Short mmCIF file of N, CA and C in Angstrom, two decimals:
data_model
loop_
_atom_site.label_atom_id
_atom_site.label_comp_id
_atom_site.label_asym_id
_atom_site.label_seq_id
_atom_site.Cartn_x
_atom_site.Cartn_y
_atom_site.Cartn_z
N MET A 209 121.04 8.95 35.38
CA MET A 209 120.49 9.71 33.78
C MET A 209 121.74 8.95 33.42
N THR A 210 121.29 7.89 32.21
CA THR A 210 122.72 7.35 31.15
C THR A 210 121.75 7.93 29.99
N GLU A 211 120.55 8.12 29.57
CA GLU A 211 120.67 8.52 28.16
C GLU A 211 119.71 10.18 28.25
N LEU A 212 119.56 10.79 27.89
CA LEU A 212 119.24 11.97 27.95
C LEU A 212 117.81 12.18 26.43
N ASN A 213 116.63 12.16 26.90
CA ASN A 213 115.50 12.63 26.15
C ASN A 213 115.71 13.92 25.58
N SER A 214 114.96 13.80 24.58
CA SER A 214 114.96 15.23 23.78
C SER A 214 114.81 16.66 24.33
N THR A 215 114.01 15.89 25.66
CA THR A 215 113.42 17.64 26.17
C THR A 215 114.49 17.92 27.11
N SER A 216 115.30 16.87 27.72
CA SER A 216 116.07 17.16 29.33
C SER A 216 117.44 17.64 28.09
N ALA A 217 117.65 17.38 26.75
CA ALA A 217 118.70 17.69 26.44
C ALA A 217 118.97 19.74 26.15
N ALA A 218 117.70 19.63 25.31
CA ALA A 218 117.00 21.20 24.91
C ALA A 218 117.25 21.93 26.58
N LEU A 219 116.57 21.37 27.49
CA LEU A 219 116.60 22.13 28.71
C LEU A 219 118.16 22.46 28.68
N LEU A 220 119.03 21.40 28.73
CA LEU A 220 120.68 21.44 28.89
C LEU A 220 121.26 22.85 27.87
N GLY A 221 120.64 22.43 27.25
CA GLY A 221 121.86 23.09 25.79
C GLY A 221 121.09 25.00 26.63
N LEU A 222 119.67 25.16 27.00
CA LEU A 222 119.12 26.52 27.06
C LEU A 222 120.22 27.00 27.93
N LEU A 223 120.83 26.18 29.34
CA LEU A 223 120.89 26.31 30.30
C LEU A 223 122.55 26.65 30.28
N HIS A 224 122.65 26.29 29.06
CA HIS A 224 124.75 27.00 28.52
C HIS A 224 124.71 28.38 28.43
N ASP A 225 123.32 29.11 28.60
CA ASP A 225 123.29 30.40 28.59
C ASP A 225 123.36 31.50 29.86
N GLY A 226 123.02 30.42 30.71
CA GLY A 226 123.24 30.50 32.12
C GLY A 226 121.87 30.25 33.00
N PRO A 227 121.62 30.88 34.10
CA PRO A 227 120.57 30.15 34.90
C PRO A 227 119.24 30.57 35.02
N LYS A 228 118.53 29.54 34.61
CA LYS A 228 117.01 30.00 34.28
C LYS A 228 115.87 29.16 34.93
N THR A 229 114.94 29.81 35.92
CA THR A 229 113.74 29.48 36.11
C THR A 229 113.07 28.47 35.25
N GLY A 230 112.23 27.37 36.10
CA GLY A 230 110.72 26.79 35.03
C GLY A 230 110.75 27.24 34.15
N GLY A 231 110.08 28.42 34.16
CA GLY A 231 109.25 29.51 33.57
C GLY A 231 109.97 30.28 32.93
N GLN A 232 111.50 29.95 32.98
CA GLN A 232 112.71 31.56 31.57
C GLN A 232 112.51 30.13 30.56
N LEU A 233 112.24 29.01 31.32
CA LEU A 233 113.28 28.13 30.59
C LEU A 233 112.02 27.80 29.18
N VAL A 234 110.53 27.28 29.39
CA VAL A 234 109.50 27.12 29.28
C VAL A 234 110.05 29.12 27.94
N ALA A 235 109.48 29.85 28.35
CA ALA A 235 109.84 31.14 27.60
C ALA A 235 111.05 30.74 26.82
N ALA A 236 112.10 30.43 26.96
CA ALA A 236 113.26 30.26 25.87
C ALA A 236 113.03 29.32 25.14
N ALA A 237 112.69 28.38 25.59
CA ALA A 237 112.38 27.15 24.45
C ALA A 237 111.30 27.52 22.98
N THR A 238 110.60 28.17 23.23
CA THR A 238 109.16 28.31 22.38
C THR A 238 109.93 29.75 22.14
N GLU A 239 110.69 30.67 22.18
CA GLU A 239 111.64 31.53 21.23
C GLU A 239 112.13 31.06 20.55
N ARG A 240 113.66 30.21 20.84
CA ARG A 240 114.40 29.93 20.18
C ARG A 240 114.02 28.78 19.55
N PHE A 241 113.49 27.53 19.53
CA PHE A 241 112.82 26.15 18.61
C PHE A 241 111.45 26.05 19.34
N GLY A 242 110.67 27.18 19.48
CA GLY A 242 109.44 26.41 19.83
C GLY A 242 108.75 26.63 17.73
N GLY A 243 109.22 26.70 17.07
CA GLY A 243 108.99 25.98 15.62
C GLY A 243 108.93 25.06 14.90
N PHE A 244 109.77 24.49 15.71
CA PHE A 244 110.20 22.52 15.44
C PHE A 244 110.28 22.16 16.19
N PHE A 245 110.26 22.58 17.30
CA PHE A 245 110.08 21.75 18.75
C PHE A 245 109.42 22.21 20.13
N SER A 246 108.53 21.80 20.37
CA SER A 246 107.56 22.09 20.86
C SER A 246 108.29 21.57 23.02
N VAL A 247 108.44 22.36 23.82
CA VAL A 247 108.24 22.01 25.12
C VAL A 247 106.86 22.63 25.80
N THR A 248 106.50 21.81 26.66
CA THR A 248 105.56 22.15 27.66
C THR A 248 106.07 22.25 28.78
N ARG A 249 105.10 23.09 29.22
CA ARG A 249 104.78 23.75 30.56
C ARG A 249 105.73 22.72 31.40
N SER A 250 104.85 21.54 31.60
CA SER A 250 104.72 20.15 32.42
C SER A 250 105.65 18.94 32.05
N GLN A 251 106.30 19.54 30.80
CA GLN A 251 107.81 19.16 30.40
C GLN A 251 109.05 19.02 31.60
N VAL A 252 109.00 20.30 31.29
CA VAL A 252 109.79 21.13 32.20
C VAL A 252 109.76 21.24 33.36
N TYR A 253 108.46 20.95 34.18
CA TYR A 253 108.73 20.38 35.48
C TYR A 253 109.03 19.45 36.12
N ARG A 254 108.54 18.34 34.88
CA ARG A 254 109.25 17.01 34.72
C ARG A 254 110.57 16.56 34.90
N GLU A 255 111.51 17.39 33.67
CA GLU A 255 112.05 17.22 33.82
C GLU A 255 113.43 17.62 35.06
N LEU A 256 113.12 19.00 35.49
CA LEU A 256 113.94 19.95 36.55
C LEU A 256 114.50 18.86 37.47
N PRO A 257 113.55 18.14 38.16
CA PRO A 257 113.77 17.24 39.18
C PRO A 257 114.78 16.31 39.11
N ALA A 258 114.30 15.77 37.90
CA ALA A 258 115.44 14.41 37.76
C ALA A 258 117.02 14.80 37.27
N LEU A 259 116.34 15.86 36.22
CA LEU A 259 118.42 16.14 36.29
C LEU A 259 118.99 16.98 37.08
N THR A 260 118.71 17.20 37.98
CA THR A 260 119.05 17.88 39.00
C THR A 260 119.62 16.21 40.08
N GLU A 261 118.48 15.49 40.35
CA GLU A 261 118.83 14.87 41.01
C GLU A 261 119.82 13.43 40.30
N SER A 262 120.15 13.41 39.01
CA SER A 262 120.86 12.87 38.17
C SER A 262 122.25 14.01 38.51
N GLY A 263 122.57 15.13 39.04
CA GLY A 263 123.97 15.94 38.92
C GLY A 263 124.08 16.79 37.78
N LEU A 264 123.22 16.43 36.77
CA LEU A 264 123.20 17.53 35.76
C LEU A 264 122.76 18.76 36.29
N LEU A 265 121.97 18.71 36.99
CA LEU A 265 121.65 20.43 37.24
C LEU A 265 122.01 20.66 38.86
N ARG A 266 122.03 21.58 38.83
CA ARG A 266 122.18 22.33 40.43
C ARG A 266 121.13 23.38 41.13
N LEU A 267 120.78 23.48 41.60
CA LEU A 267 120.06 24.67 42.08
C LEU A 267 120.83 25.74 42.02
N GLY A 268 119.74 27.07 41.60
CA GLY A 268 120.92 28.23 41.70
C GLY A 268 120.06 29.34 42.96
N LYS A 269 119.83 30.63 42.51
CA LYS A 269 119.52 31.09 43.32
C LYS A 269 117.91 30.83 43.56
N GLN A 270 117.36 31.02 44.77
CA GLN A 270 115.63 31.28 45.20
C GLN A 270 115.09 32.53 44.14
N GLY A 271 114.06 32.53 43.77
CA GLY A 271 113.68 33.69 43.14
C GLY A 271 112.67 34.46 43.36
N PRO A 272 111.84 35.35 42.79
CA PRO A 272 110.36 35.92 43.52
C PRO A 272 109.22 34.64 43.21
N ARG A 273 108.12 34.95 44.08
CA ARG A 273 106.91 34.01 44.61
C ARG A 273 107.89 32.64 43.89
N SER A 274 108.84 32.48 45.66
CA SER A 274 109.65 31.15 44.84
C SER A 274 109.50 30.13 44.40
N SER A 275 109.87 31.29 42.84
CA SER A 275 111.02 30.44 41.76
C SER A 275 112.46 29.91 42.11
N GLN A 276 112.28 28.82 41.85
CA GLN A 276 113.81 28.20 41.22
C GLN A 276 114.79 28.18 40.25
N GLN A 277 115.90 29.10 40.53
CA GLN A 277 116.41 29.02 39.44
C GLN A 277 117.20 27.53 39.33
N TYR A 278 117.56 27.16 37.96
CA TYR A 278 118.64 26.07 37.99
C TYR A 278 119.96 26.19 36.82
N ALA A 279 121.13 25.56 37.46
CA ALA A 279 121.70 26.04 36.58
C ALA A 279 122.80 24.40 35.93
N ILE A 280 123.20 24.09 35.17
CA ILE A 280 123.93 23.52 34.68
C ILE A 280 125.44 23.06 35.06
N THR A 281 125.00 21.85 35.21
CA THR A 281 126.99 21.56 36.08
C THR A 281 127.85 20.41 35.18
N ALA A 282 129.05 20.82 35.86
CA ALA A 282 129.95 20.55 33.93
C ALA A 282 129.55 18.84 34.10
N ALA A 283 129.10 18.08 34.85
CA ALA A 283 128.20 17.02 33.78
C ALA A 283 126.82 17.12 33.09
N GLY A 284 126.58 17.67 33.41
CA GLY A 284 125.57 18.32 32.70
C GLY A 284 125.99 18.54 31.11
N LYS A 285 127.09 19.59 31.46
CA LYS A 285 127.31 19.98 29.88
C LYS A 285 128.38 18.87 29.55
N ARG A 286 128.81 17.88 30.19
CA ARG A 286 129.02 16.61 29.28
C ARG A 286 128.21 15.84 29.01
N ALA A 287 127.15 15.62 29.19
CA ALA A 287 125.87 14.33 29.18
C ALA A 287 125.72 15.07 27.68
N PHE A 288 125.51 16.20 28.01
CA PHE A 288 124.78 17.48 26.49
C PHE A 288 125.69 17.10 25.21
N LYS A 289 127.10 17.37 25.79
CA LYS A 289 127.80 17.18 24.60
C LYS A 289 127.94 16.07 24.36
N SER A 290 127.77 15.24 24.76
CA SER A 290 127.28 13.56 24.28
C SER A 290 126.40 13.14 23.79
N TRP A 291 125.51 13.80 24.00
CA TRP A 291 123.82 13.84 23.57
C TRP A 291 124.39 14.52 22.20
N LEU A 292 124.53 15.06 21.89
CA LEU A 292 125.18 16.38 20.82
C LEU A 292 125.42 15.38 19.55
N ASN A 293 125.94 14.50 19.82
CA ASN A 293 127.24 13.91 19.24
C ASN A 293 126.55 12.42 18.90
N THR A 294 125.32 11.73 19.26
CA THR A 294 124.48 10.64 19.03
C THR A 294 123.64 11.23 18.34
N GLU A 295 123.81 9.79 17.33
CA GLU A 295 122.62 9.68 16.36
C GLU A 295 121.07 10.36 16.37
N PRO A 296 120.62 11.29 15.79
CA PRO A 296 119.31 11.53 16.41
C PRO A 296 118.42 10.71 16.28
N GLY A 297 118.47 9.67 15.13
CA GLY A 297 116.86 8.68 15.12
C GLY A 297 116.12 9.46 14.11
N PRO A 298 114.89 8.99 14.00
CA PRO A 298 113.51 9.74 12.91
C PRO A 298 112.25 10.65 13.96
N ASP A 299 112.72 11.68 13.14
CA ASP A 299 111.74 12.75 13.72
C ASP A 299 110.39 12.24 13.43
N ASN A 300 109.74 12.69 14.49
CA ASN A 300 108.11 12.11 14.67
C ASN A 300 107.50 13.50 14.62
N VAL A 301 106.66 13.75 13.24
CA VAL A 301 106.09 14.88 13.33
C VAL A 301 104.67 14.50 14.35
N ARG A 302 103.97 15.67 15.36
CA ARG A 302 102.71 15.20 15.71
C ARG A 302 102.29 16.24 15.49
N SER A 303 101.27 16.64 14.92
CA SER A 303 100.69 17.56 14.01
C SER A 303 99.27 17.41 15.06
N PRO A 304 98.64 19.16 16.01
CA PRO A 304 97.09 18.61 16.24
C PRO A 304 96.23 19.22 14.53
N LEU A 305 97.03 20.12 13.86
CA LEU A 305 96.38 20.63 12.37
C LEU A 305 95.56 19.40 11.89
N ILE A 306 97.28 18.45 11.40
CA ILE A 306 96.80 17.56 10.54
C ILE A 306 95.89 16.42 10.86
N LEU A 307 95.79 16.13 11.92
CA LEU A 307 95.41 15.14 13.23
C LEU A 307 93.87 15.64 12.68
N ARG A 308 93.36 17.04 12.35
CA ARG A 308 92.03 17.26 12.63
C ARG A 308 91.80 17.74 11.32
N LEU A 309 92.46 17.42 10.21
CA LEU A 309 92.19 17.39 9.22
C LEU A 309 92.05 16.39 8.11
N VAL A 310 92.65 15.24 8.85
CA VAL A 310 92.41 14.15 8.08
C VAL A 310 91.14 13.69 9.03
N HIS A 311 90.42 14.00 9.85
CA HIS A 311 89.36 14.01 10.45
C HIS A 311 88.15 15.02 10.30
N ALA A 312 88.20 15.88 8.95
CA ALA A 312 87.38 16.94 9.19
C ALA A 312 86.24 16.25 8.28
N GLY A 313 86.99 15.15 7.52
CA GLY A 313 85.10 14.89 7.12
C GLY A 313 84.09 14.82 7.63
N SER A 314 84.50 14.48 9.25
CA SER A 314 83.29 14.51 9.97
C SER A 314 82.51 16.10 10.60
N LEU A 315 83.09 17.22 9.87
CA LEU A 315 82.83 17.97 10.42
C LEU A 315 81.55 18.38 9.02
N THR A 316 81.01 19.67 9.52
CA THR A 316 79.97 20.09 8.49
C THR A 316 80.86 21.10 8.04
N PRO A 317 80.63 21.64 6.42
CA PRO A 317 81.19 22.27 5.21
C PRO A 317 81.67 23.46 6.40
N LYS A 318 80.66 23.87 7.17
CA LYS A 318 81.03 25.67 7.27
C LYS A 318 82.20 25.63 8.65
N GLN A 319 81.74 24.03 8.94
CA GLN A 319 82.80 23.28 10.60
C GLN A 319 84.28 23.40 9.64
N ARG A 320 84.74 22.87 8.50
CA ARG A 320 85.97 22.47 7.81
C ARG A 320 85.92 23.67 7.92
N ALA A 321 85.35 25.02 7.40
CA ALA A 321 85.68 26.02 6.44
C ALA A 321 86.38 27.08 7.84
N ALA A 322 85.99 26.99 8.54
CA ALA A 322 86.19 27.86 9.78
C ALA A 322 87.34 26.92 10.48
N LEU A 323 87.72 25.66 10.02
CA LEU A 323 89.03 24.65 11.23
C LEU A 323 90.16 25.52 9.90
N VAL A 324 90.02 25.49 8.68
CA VAL A 324 90.80 25.93 7.69
C VAL A 324 91.33 27.30 8.04
N GLU A 325 90.07 27.89 8.13
CA GLU A 325 90.58 29.67 8.11
C GLU A 325 91.22 29.84 9.26
N SER A 326 90.96 29.37 10.42
CA SER A 326 91.75 29.85 11.74
C SER A 326 93.14 29.00 11.43
N ALA A 327 93.41 27.92 11.04
CA ALA A 327 94.64 27.43 10.97
C ALA A 327 95.33 28.65 9.98
N ARG A 328 94.78 29.11 8.85
CA ARG A 328 95.37 29.35 7.99
C ARG A 328 95.73 31.15 8.45
N VAL A 329 94.60 31.42 9.55
CA VAL A 329 95.45 32.88 10.25
C VAL A 329 96.73 32.46 11.21
N GLN A 330 96.42 31.23 11.69
CA GLN A 330 97.15 31.17 13.21
C GLN A 330 98.86 30.47 11.94
N TYR A 331 98.53 30.53 11.12
CA TYR A 331 99.69 29.89 10.27
C TYR A 331 100.50 30.83 9.46
N THR A 332 99.79 31.50 8.74
CA THR A 332 100.45 33.15 8.03
C THR A 332 101.19 33.68 9.15
N ALA A 333 100.06 34.35 10.55
CA ALA A 333 101.77 34.30 11.85
C ALA A 333 102.54 34.09 11.78
N ARG A 334 102.43 32.86 12.08
CA ARG A 334 103.49 32.07 12.35
C ARG A 334 105.01 32.30 11.90
N LEU A 335 104.37 32.26 9.83
CA LEU A 335 105.63 33.17 8.80
C LEU A 335 105.83 33.94 9.29
N ASP A 336 105.42 34.68 9.53
CA ASP A 336 105.70 36.42 9.56
C ASP A 336 106.75 36.21 10.44
N GLU A 337 106.79 35.50 11.94
CA GLU A 337 107.16 35.78 12.73
C GLU A 337 108.99 35.07 12.22
N ALA A 338 108.60 33.77 11.73
CA ALA A 338 109.60 32.84 11.36
C ALA A 338 110.65 33.67 10.60
N LYS A 339 109.85 34.49 9.78
CA LYS A 339 110.85 34.92 8.84
C LYS A 339 111.72 36.50 9.19
N ASN A 340 111.11 36.96 10.84
CA ASN A 340 111.96 37.77 11.00
C ASN A 340 112.91 36.96 11.69
N ALA A 341 112.69 35.95 12.47
CA ALA A 341 113.45 34.96 13.63
C ALA A 341 114.75 35.08 12.30
N ALA A 342 114.22 34.41 10.92
CA ALA A 342 115.75 34.07 10.10
C ALA A 342 116.34 35.40 9.60
N LYS A 343 115.81 35.99 9.55
CA LYS A 343 116.23 37.88 9.25
C LYS A 343 117.45 37.98 10.22
N ALA A 344 116.80 37.88 11.59
CA ALA A 344 117.72 38.02 12.87
C ALA A 344 119.15 37.59 13.73
N SER A 345 119.02 35.96 12.27
CA SER A 345 119.96 35.39 12.99
C SER A 345 121.08 34.86 12.57
N ALA A 346 122.63 35.36 13.53
CA ALA A 346 123.43 35.25 12.76
C ALA A 346 124.46 34.31 12.28
N ASP A 347 123.98 33.34 14.14
CA ASP A 347 124.70 32.21 13.84
C ASP A 347 124.36 31.56 12.68
N PRO A 348 125.45 30.53 11.70
CA PRO A 348 124.49 29.62 11.04
C PRO A 348 123.66 28.30 10.78
N TYR A 349 123.60 28.08 12.06
CA TYR A 349 123.16 26.84 12.30
C TYR A 349 121.82 27.44 12.58
N GLU A 350 121.52 28.33 14.05
CA GLU A 350 120.54 28.66 14.20
C GLU A 350 119.61 29.18 13.09
N LYS A 351 120.32 30.14 12.00
CA LYS A 351 119.76 30.47 10.87
C LYS A 351 119.19 29.31 9.89
N ALA A 352 119.71 28.39 9.94
CA ALA A 352 119.14 26.65 9.43
C ALA A 352 118.07 26.96 10.36
N ALA A 353 118.11 26.27 11.33
CA ALA A 353 116.94 26.04 11.77
C ALA A 353 115.74 27.28 12.04
N ALA A 354 116.25 28.38 11.60
CA ALA A 354 115.36 29.68 11.38
C ALA A 354 114.92 29.29 10.66
N ASP A 355 114.95 29.13 9.15
CA ASP A 355 115.22 28.81 7.70
C ASP A 355 114.53 27.51 7.10
N PHE A 356 113.98 26.22 7.92
CA PHE A 356 113.43 25.31 8.20
C PHE A 356 112.08 26.13 8.81
N THR A 357 112.09 26.32 10.37
CA THR A 357 110.69 26.72 10.60
C THR A 357 109.97 28.07 9.37
N VAL A 358 110.59 28.49 8.85
CA VAL A 358 109.53 29.31 7.69
C VAL A 358 109.14 28.61 6.96
N ALA A 359 110.10 27.29 6.18
CA ALA A 359 109.77 26.64 4.98
C ALA A 359 108.79 25.35 5.76
N HIS A 360 108.89 25.29 7.19
CA HIS A 360 107.72 24.02 8.11
C HIS A 360 106.24 25.29 7.58
N ASN A 361 106.29 26.60 7.83
CA ASN A 361 105.03 27.53 8.42
C ASN A 361 104.46 27.75 6.51
N ARG A 362 105.90 27.71 5.59
CA ARG A 362 105.01 28.27 4.60
C ARG A 362 104.59 26.63 4.00
N ALA A 363 105.08 25.62 4.19
CA ALA A 363 104.55 23.75 3.64
C ALA A 363 102.84 24.51 4.48
N ILE A 364 102.58 24.56 5.57
CA ILE A 364 101.10 24.23 6.23
C ILE A 364 100.21 25.32 5.06
N VAL A 365 100.91 26.42 5.07
CA VAL A 365 99.56 27.24 4.38
C VAL A 365 99.35 26.91 2.92
N LYS A 366 101.05 26.40 2.17
CA LYS A 366 100.14 25.93 1.01
C LYS A 366 99.39 24.89 1.16
N LEU A 367 99.80 23.90 2.21
CA LEU A 367 98.52 23.24 2.10
C LEU A 367 97.10 23.66 2.59
N LEU A 368 97.21 24.51 3.02
CA LEU A 368 95.61 24.77 3.46
C LEU A 368 94.85 25.54 2.63
N ASP A 369 95.84 26.37 1.89
CA ASP A 369 95.79 27.34 0.63
C ASP A 369 95.11 26.05 -0.44
N SER A 370 95.45 24.90 -0.36
CA SER A 370 95.28 23.64 -1.11
C SER A 370 93.70 22.89 -1.28
N ILE A 371 93.16 23.26 -0.18
CA ILE A 371 92.21 22.66 0.27
C ILE A 371 90.96 23.32 -0.28
N PRO A 372 90.23 23.05 -0.59
CA PRO A 372 89.23 23.17 -1.80
C PRO A 372 87.65 23.40 -0.69
N GLU A 373 87.57 24.87 -1.05
CA GLU A 373 86.13 25.68 -0.30
C GLU A 373 85.00 24.32 -0.30
#
């Protein structure tokens, strides 16, 4: 593997804390950076074999129900550190909500109102969760990322509040 993609790097970063199964990695990714970087189950299970084949991970203990733990290797730690020291490039925002709002003119007024209200409930809950995570964060870098997640969710709620009834 010559260059890590962001998903592979995210997995390697999470494995610095110790071996994990694919399911544990999905849960850890959602908890740790789900507010600003999504990692799907299918992405995780696609990347793990490639990282193992590249020597960046090794198989760990076999878990319950045939779950397989993965552990980062020394080469994986070097690859992750190298990835951290590269230019991040542009952010690519993929928001299913914003895409729906752009096309909301195709909906009836009642459907548009339901879309906005449903999103408002969802993002208000995410905002509350993000605020709690930001308060709990001790590491200054994790705190900055948590504060970003708060600001992002606050911006979405503000956007939704600005849409006329």
